[in-house]
């Protein structure tokens, strides 16, 4: 089986949207994505939708909502996927398997979430559905409490890394200034991110507000095509490799100071692609909390366990460093509408490879890595992308 190519995309602005619901959000990107790819709704063989929901909306059956927002797609087979914060990547993999199996030639992948209409306390409770409630449902601080626990354990084992986390936050906010789709285009410096204040209080454990990603609305879409179809279209981004691994849902069954599932996902992708971390031009990684990005430096092989702080301190992951990480601003600045995130990350990487990333552009980008995870590194998806045409 041969994986399809990315041939087009669209991306809404993330943040507090005037769109009433996911139906409206998805309608913002479906038509533009098809136009970008140079295909029509009649060419689409399958629709693959990523929406987490779990209480953000009373309306579910989200796969069918694409056709409600775009009548040209109303009779195309559609399926909804959910895999916590990796929901978008789950939908993407479903579409890729669909085309690789020969069941279709062109697929539309849409990820979306409407979060800001839900009160803050309810948001935290909904997101805890991505944890193992039997053991973790009572954690203080909602889902941030899980990562606060992870950070506290990491600090206990390797020493306080608060300043490195502040440096990650500052880097991603600086990068997000160049992203027209970003939720928060504000350039916070390391001192602000590392100082407890009324504007930057502790949220959970050692994590401060600037260590946490944003509650956002938004949508993103990708058009995939079989290679022989992509050859006749305007652009084509190939998957040099893709992988999906899982770890036990309960933190109690894992070493929470290591993202072992993420490491296995990256190792599988490197092996399939025949490359290593030093071959990548950039990485878009899942910084739902700054401690996650720090641990992902170690998981992707950029640093040894306990040494992830070196990557940010020595400038390796800066936009001009040896491996720029989150030149889009990441979830920290761009925002994190759950179902849209995995799709968005692949859009950002594809833009880089097509030299269409504007002020975000990494010069000469040829190979891009993407890492999207569900829960606290439970479902782990890694992709390595390259331009074909």
PDB file of C-alpha atoms in Angstrom, residues 238-379:
ATOM      1  CA  UNK A 238       4.339  12.997   0.818  1.00  0.00           C
ATOM      2  CA  UNK A 239       4.462  11.099   4.082  1.00  0.00           C
ATOM      3  CA  UNK A 240       7.998   9.765   4.208  1.00  0.00           C
ATOM      4  CA  UNK A 241       6.766   7.953   7.321  1.00  0.00           C
ATOM      5  CA  UNK A 242       3.924   7.905   9.831  1.00  0.00           C
ATOM      6  CA  UNK A 243       3.492   5.993  13.065  1.00  0.00           C
ATOM      7  CA  UNK A 244       1.030   5.538  15.905  1.00  0.00           C
ATOM      8  CA  UNK A 245       1.841   4.067  19.319  1.00  0.00           C
ATOM      9  CA  UNK A 246      -0.033   3.807  22.598  1.00  0.00           C
ATOM     10  CA  UNK A 247       0.816   3.743  26.287  1.00  0.00           C
ATOM     11  CA  UNK A 248      -1.407   2.778  29.263  1.00  0.00           C
ATOM     12  CA  UNK A 249      -4.001   5.451  30.028  1.00  0.00           C
ATOM     13  CA  UNK A 250      -3.222   5.560  33.761  1.00  0.00           C
ATOM     14  CA  UNK A 251      -0.145   7.549  34.769  1.00  0.00           C
ATOM     15  CA  UNK A 252       0.346   5.075  37.625  1.00  0.00           C
ATOM     16  CA  UNK A 253       1.352   2.417  35.088  1.00  0.00           C
ATOM     17  CA  UNK A 254       4.102   4.505  33.501  1.00  0.00           C
ATOM     18  CA  UNK A 255       7.218   6.498  34.313  1.00  0.00           C
ATOM     19  CA  UNK A 256       5.626   9.919  33.985  1.00  0.00           C
ATOM     20  CA  UNK A 257       9.026  11.628  33.646  1.00  0.00           C
ATOM     21  CA  UNK A 258       9.466   9.951  30.244  1.00  0.00           C
ATOM     22  CA  UNK A 259       7.194   9.966  27.210  1.00  0.00           C
ATOM     23  CA  UNK A 260       8.071   6.431  26.175  1.00  0.00           C
ATOM     24  CA  UNK A 261       5.192   6.142  23.713  1.00  0.00           C
ATOM     25  CA  UNK A 262       6.348   9.311  21.998  1.00  0.00           C
ATOM     26  CA  UNK A 263       9.877   7.938  21.813  1.00  0.00           C
ATOM     27  CA  UNK A 264       8.589   4.717  20.212  1.00  0.00           C
ATOM     28  CA  UNK A 265       6.499   6.699  17.721  1.00  0.00           C
ATOM     29  CA  UNK A 266       9.491   8.800  16.685  1.00  0.00           C
ATOM     30  CA  UNK A 267      11.799   5.760  16.505  1.00  0.00           C
ATOM     31  CA  UNK A 268       9.325   3.939  14.261  1.00  0.00           C
ATOM     32  CA  UNK A 269       8.989   6.985  11.996  1.00  0.00           C
ATOM     33  CA  UNK A 270      12.759   7.468  11.756  1.00  0.00           C
ATOM     34  CA  UNK A 271      13.262   3.805  10.906  1.00  0.00           C
ATOM     35  CA  UNK A 272      10.558   3.835   8.225  1.00  0.00           C
ATOM     36  CA  UNK A 273      11.875   7.075   6.708  1.00  0.00           C
ATOM     37  CA  UNK A 274      15.544   6.091   6.917  1.00  0.00           C
ATOM     38  CA  UNK A 275      16.434   9.350   8.681  1.00  0.00           C
ATOM     39  CA  UNK A 276      17.296  10.651  12.121  1.00  0.00           C
ATOM     40  CA  UNK A 277      16.422  13.721  14.134  1.00  0.00           C
ATOM     41  CA  UNK A 278      19.374  15.644  12.684  1.00  0.00           C
ATOM     42  CA  UNK A 279      17.922  15.273   9.188  1.00  0.00           C
ATOM     43  CA  UNK A 280      14.742  17.185  10.024  1.00  0.00           C
ATOM     44  CA  UNK A 281      14.378  20.820   8.974  1.00  0.00           C
ATOM     45  CA  UNK A 282      11.732  21.593  11.612  1.00  0.00           C
ATOM     46  CA  UNK A 283       9.253  19.969  13.976  1.00  0.00           C
ATOM     47  CA  UNK A 284       5.697  20.907  14.922  1.00  0.00           C
ATOM     48  CA  UNK A 285       5.179  19.246  18.304  1.00  0.00           C
ATOM     49  CA  UNK A 286       2.371  18.998  20.843  1.00  0.00           C
ATOM     50  CA  UNK A 287       3.096  21.655  23.483  1.00  0.00           C
ATOM     51  CA  UNK A 288      -0.241  21.505  25.312  1.00  0.00           C
ATOM     52  CA  UNK A 289       1.912  22.433  28.317  1.00  0.00           C
ATOM     53  CA  UNK A 290       5.535  23.555  28.243  1.00  0.00           C
ATOM     54  CA  UNK A 291       6.608  20.457  30.211  1.00  0.00           C
ATOM     55  CA  UNK A 292       5.241  18.405  27.296  1.00  0.00           C
ATOM     56  CA  UNK A 293       7.529  20.151  24.794  1.00  0.00           C
ATOM     57  CA  UNK A 294      10.487  19.653  27.129  1.00  0.00           C
ATOM     58  CA  UNK A 295       9.788  15.920  27.404  1.00  0.00           C
ATOM     59  CA  UNK A 296       9.231  15.715  23.654  1.00  0.00           C
ATOM     60  CA  UNK A 297      12.747  17.073  23.029  1.00  0.00           C
ATOM     61  CA  UNK A 298      13.943  13.970  24.813  1.00  0.00           C
ATOM     62  CA  UNK A 299      11.449  11.663  23.095  1.00  0.00           C
ATOM     63  CA  UNK A 300      12.431  12.836  19.601  1.00  0.00           C
ATOM     64  CA  UNK A 301      16.088  12.158  20.402  1.00  0.00           C
ATOM     65  CA  UNK A 302      17.228  15.763  20.538  1.00  0.00           C
ATOM     66  CA  UNK A 303      18.424  15.350  24.134  1.00  0.00           C
ATOM     67  CA  UNK A 304      18.997  12.550  26.636  1.00  0.00           C
ATOM     68  CA  UNK A 305      16.474  11.926  29.450  1.00  0.00           C
ATOM     69  CA  UNK A 306      16.700  14.733  31.979  1.00  0.00           C
ATOM     70  CA  UNK A 307      18.622  16.947  29.537  1.00  0.00           C
ATOM     71  CA  UNK A 308      15.756  18.433  27.520  1.00  0.00           C
ATOM     72  CA  UNK A 309      16.443  21.827  29.079  1.00  0.00           C
ATOM     73  CA  UNK A 310      19.716  22.045  27.113  1.00  0.00           C
ATOM     74  CA  UNK A 311      17.794  22.170  23.838  1.00  0.00           C
ATOM     75  CA  UNK A 312      16.045  25.403  24.772  1.00  0.00           C
ATOM     76  CA  UNK A 313      18.884  26.936  26.805  1.00  0.00           C
ATOM     77  CA  UNK A 314      21.409  26.485  24.000  1.00  0.00           C
ATOM     78  CA  UNK A 315      19.024  27.726  21.320  1.00  0.00           C
ATOM     79  CA  UNK A 316      18.748  24.432  19.423  1.00  0.00           C
ATOM     80  CA  UNK A 317      14.960  24.719  19.035  1.00  0.00           C
ATOM     81  CA  UNK A 318      14.793  28.434  18.215  1.00  0.00           C
ATOM     82  CA  UNK A 319      13.690  29.461  14.735  1.00  0.00           C
ATOM     83  CA  UNK A 320      17.324  29.878  13.713  1.00  0.00           C
ATOM     84  CA  UNK A 321      18.591  26.904  15.697  1.00  0.00           C
ATOM     85  CA  UNK A 322      19.724  23.439  14.652  1.00  0.00           C
ATOM     86  CA  UNK A 323      16.125  22.126  14.783  1.00  0.00           C
ATOM     87  CA  UNK A 324      13.388  24.781  14.920  1.00  0.00           C
ATOM     88  CA  UNK A 325      10.506  23.470  17.035  1.00  0.00           C
ATOM     89  CA  UNK A 326       7.038  24.993  16.686  1.00  0.00           C
ATOM     90  CA  UNK A 327       7.847  27.820  14.262  1.00  0.00           C
ATOM     91  CA  UNK A 328       4.051  28.260  14.101  1.00  0.00           C
ATOM     92  CA  UNK A 329       3.971  29.179  17.793  1.00  0.00           C
ATOM     93  CA  UNK A 330       2.712  25.732  18.707  1.00  0.00           C
ATOM     94  CA  UNK A 331      -0.380  25.062  20.765  1.00  0.00           C
ATOM     95  CA  UNK A 332       0.953  27.577  23.281  1.00  0.00           C
ATOM     96  CA  UNK A 333       0.489  30.575  20.985  1.00  0.00           C
ATOM     97  CA  UNK A 334      -1.492  29.227  18.022  1.00  0.00           C
ATOM     98  CA  UNK A 335      -4.129  27.685  20.284  1.00  0.00           C
ATOM     99  CA  UNK A 336      -5.485  24.206  20.928  1.00  0.00           C
ATOM    100  CA  UNK A 337      -9.019  23.577  19.617  1.00  0.00           C
ATOM    101  CA  UNK A 338      -8.791  19.863  20.401  1.00  0.00           C
ATOM    102  CA  UNK A 339     -10.168  18.239  17.251  1.00  0.00           C
ATOM    103  CA  UNK A 340      -8.409  20.681  14.947  1.00  0.00           C
ATOM    104  CA  UNK A 341      -4.943  20.438  16.461  1.00  0.00           C
ATOM    105  CA  UNK A 342      -3.524  17.383  14.693  1.00  0.00           C
ATOM    106  CA  UNK A 343      -4.828  18.589  11.334  1.00  0.00           C
ATOM    107  CA  UNK A 344      -3.479  22.092  11.978  1.00  0.00           C
ATOM    108  CA  UNK A 345      -0.003  20.796  12.792  1.00  0.00           C
ATOM    109  CA  UNK A 346       0.173  18.951   9.467  1.00  0.00           C
ATOM    110  CA  UNK A 347      -1.062  22.067   7.649  1.00  0.00           C
ATOM    111  CA  UNK A 348       1.704  24.129   9.275  1.00  0.00           C
ATOM    112  CA  UNK A 349       4.346  21.561   8.255  1.00  0.00           C
ATOM    113  CA  UNK A 350       3.005  21.333   4.698  1.00  0.00           C
ATOM    114  CA  UNK A 351       3.088  25.119   4.366  1.00  0.00           C
ATOM    115  CA  UNK A 352       6.753  25.091   5.347  1.00  0.00           C
ATOM    116  CA  UNK A 353       7.646  22.427   2.792  1.00  0.00           C
ATOM    117  CA  UNK A 354       5.828  24.275   0.002  1.00  0.00           C
ATOM    118  CA  UNK A 355       7.564  27.529   0.979  1.00  0.00           C
ATOM    119  CA  UNK A 356       4.107  28.996   1.659  1.00  0.00           C
ATOM    120  CA  UNK A 357       4.577  29.774   5.364  1.00  0.00           C
ATOM    121  CA  UNK A 358       5.098  33.514   5.006  1.00  0.00           C
ATOM    122  CA  UNK A 359       6.852  35.076   7.985  1.00  0.00           C
ATOM    123  CA  UNK A 360       6.902  31.663   9.705  1.00  0.00           C
ATOM    124  CA  UNK A 361       9.038  30.180   6.936  1.00  0.00           C
ATOM    125  CA  UNK A 362      12.141  28.162   7.779  1.00  0.00           C
ATOM    126  CA  UNK A 363      14.437  28.780   4.792  1.00  0.00           C
ATOM    127  CA  UNK A 364      15.170  25.692   2.726  1.00  0.00           C
ATOM    128  CA  UNK A 365      12.863  23.368   4.697  1.00  0.00           C
ATOM    129  CA  UNK A 366      12.904  19.924   3.066  1.00  0.00           C
ATOM    130  CA  UNK A 367      11.850  17.455   5.783  1.00  0.00           C
ATOM    131  CA  UNK A 368       9.316  18.231   8.514  1.00  0.00           C
ATOM    132  CA  UNK A 369       8.408  16.251  11.608  1.00  0.00           C
ATOM    133  CA  UNK A 370       5.011  16.383  13.314  1.00  0.00           C
ATOM    134  CA  UNK A 371       4.149  14.955  16.721  1.00  0.00           C
ATOM    135  CA  UNK A 372       0.580  15.001  18.053  1.00  0.00           C
ATOM    136  CA  UNK A 373      -0.499  13.185  21.202  1.00  0.00           C
ATOM    137  CA  UNK A 374      -3.753  12.269  22.909  1.00  0.00           C
ATOM    138  CA  UNK A 375      -3.983  12.557  26.684  1.00  0.00           C
ATOM    139  CA  UNK A 376      -0.752  12.586  28.663  1.00  0.00           C
ATOM    140  CA  UNK A 377       1.287  10.914  25.878  1.00  0.00           C
ATOM    141  CA  UNK A 378      -1.160   7.984  25.670  1.00  0.00           C
ATOM    142  CA  UNK A 379      -1.932   8.039  21.920  1.00  0.00           C
TER     143      UNK A 379
END
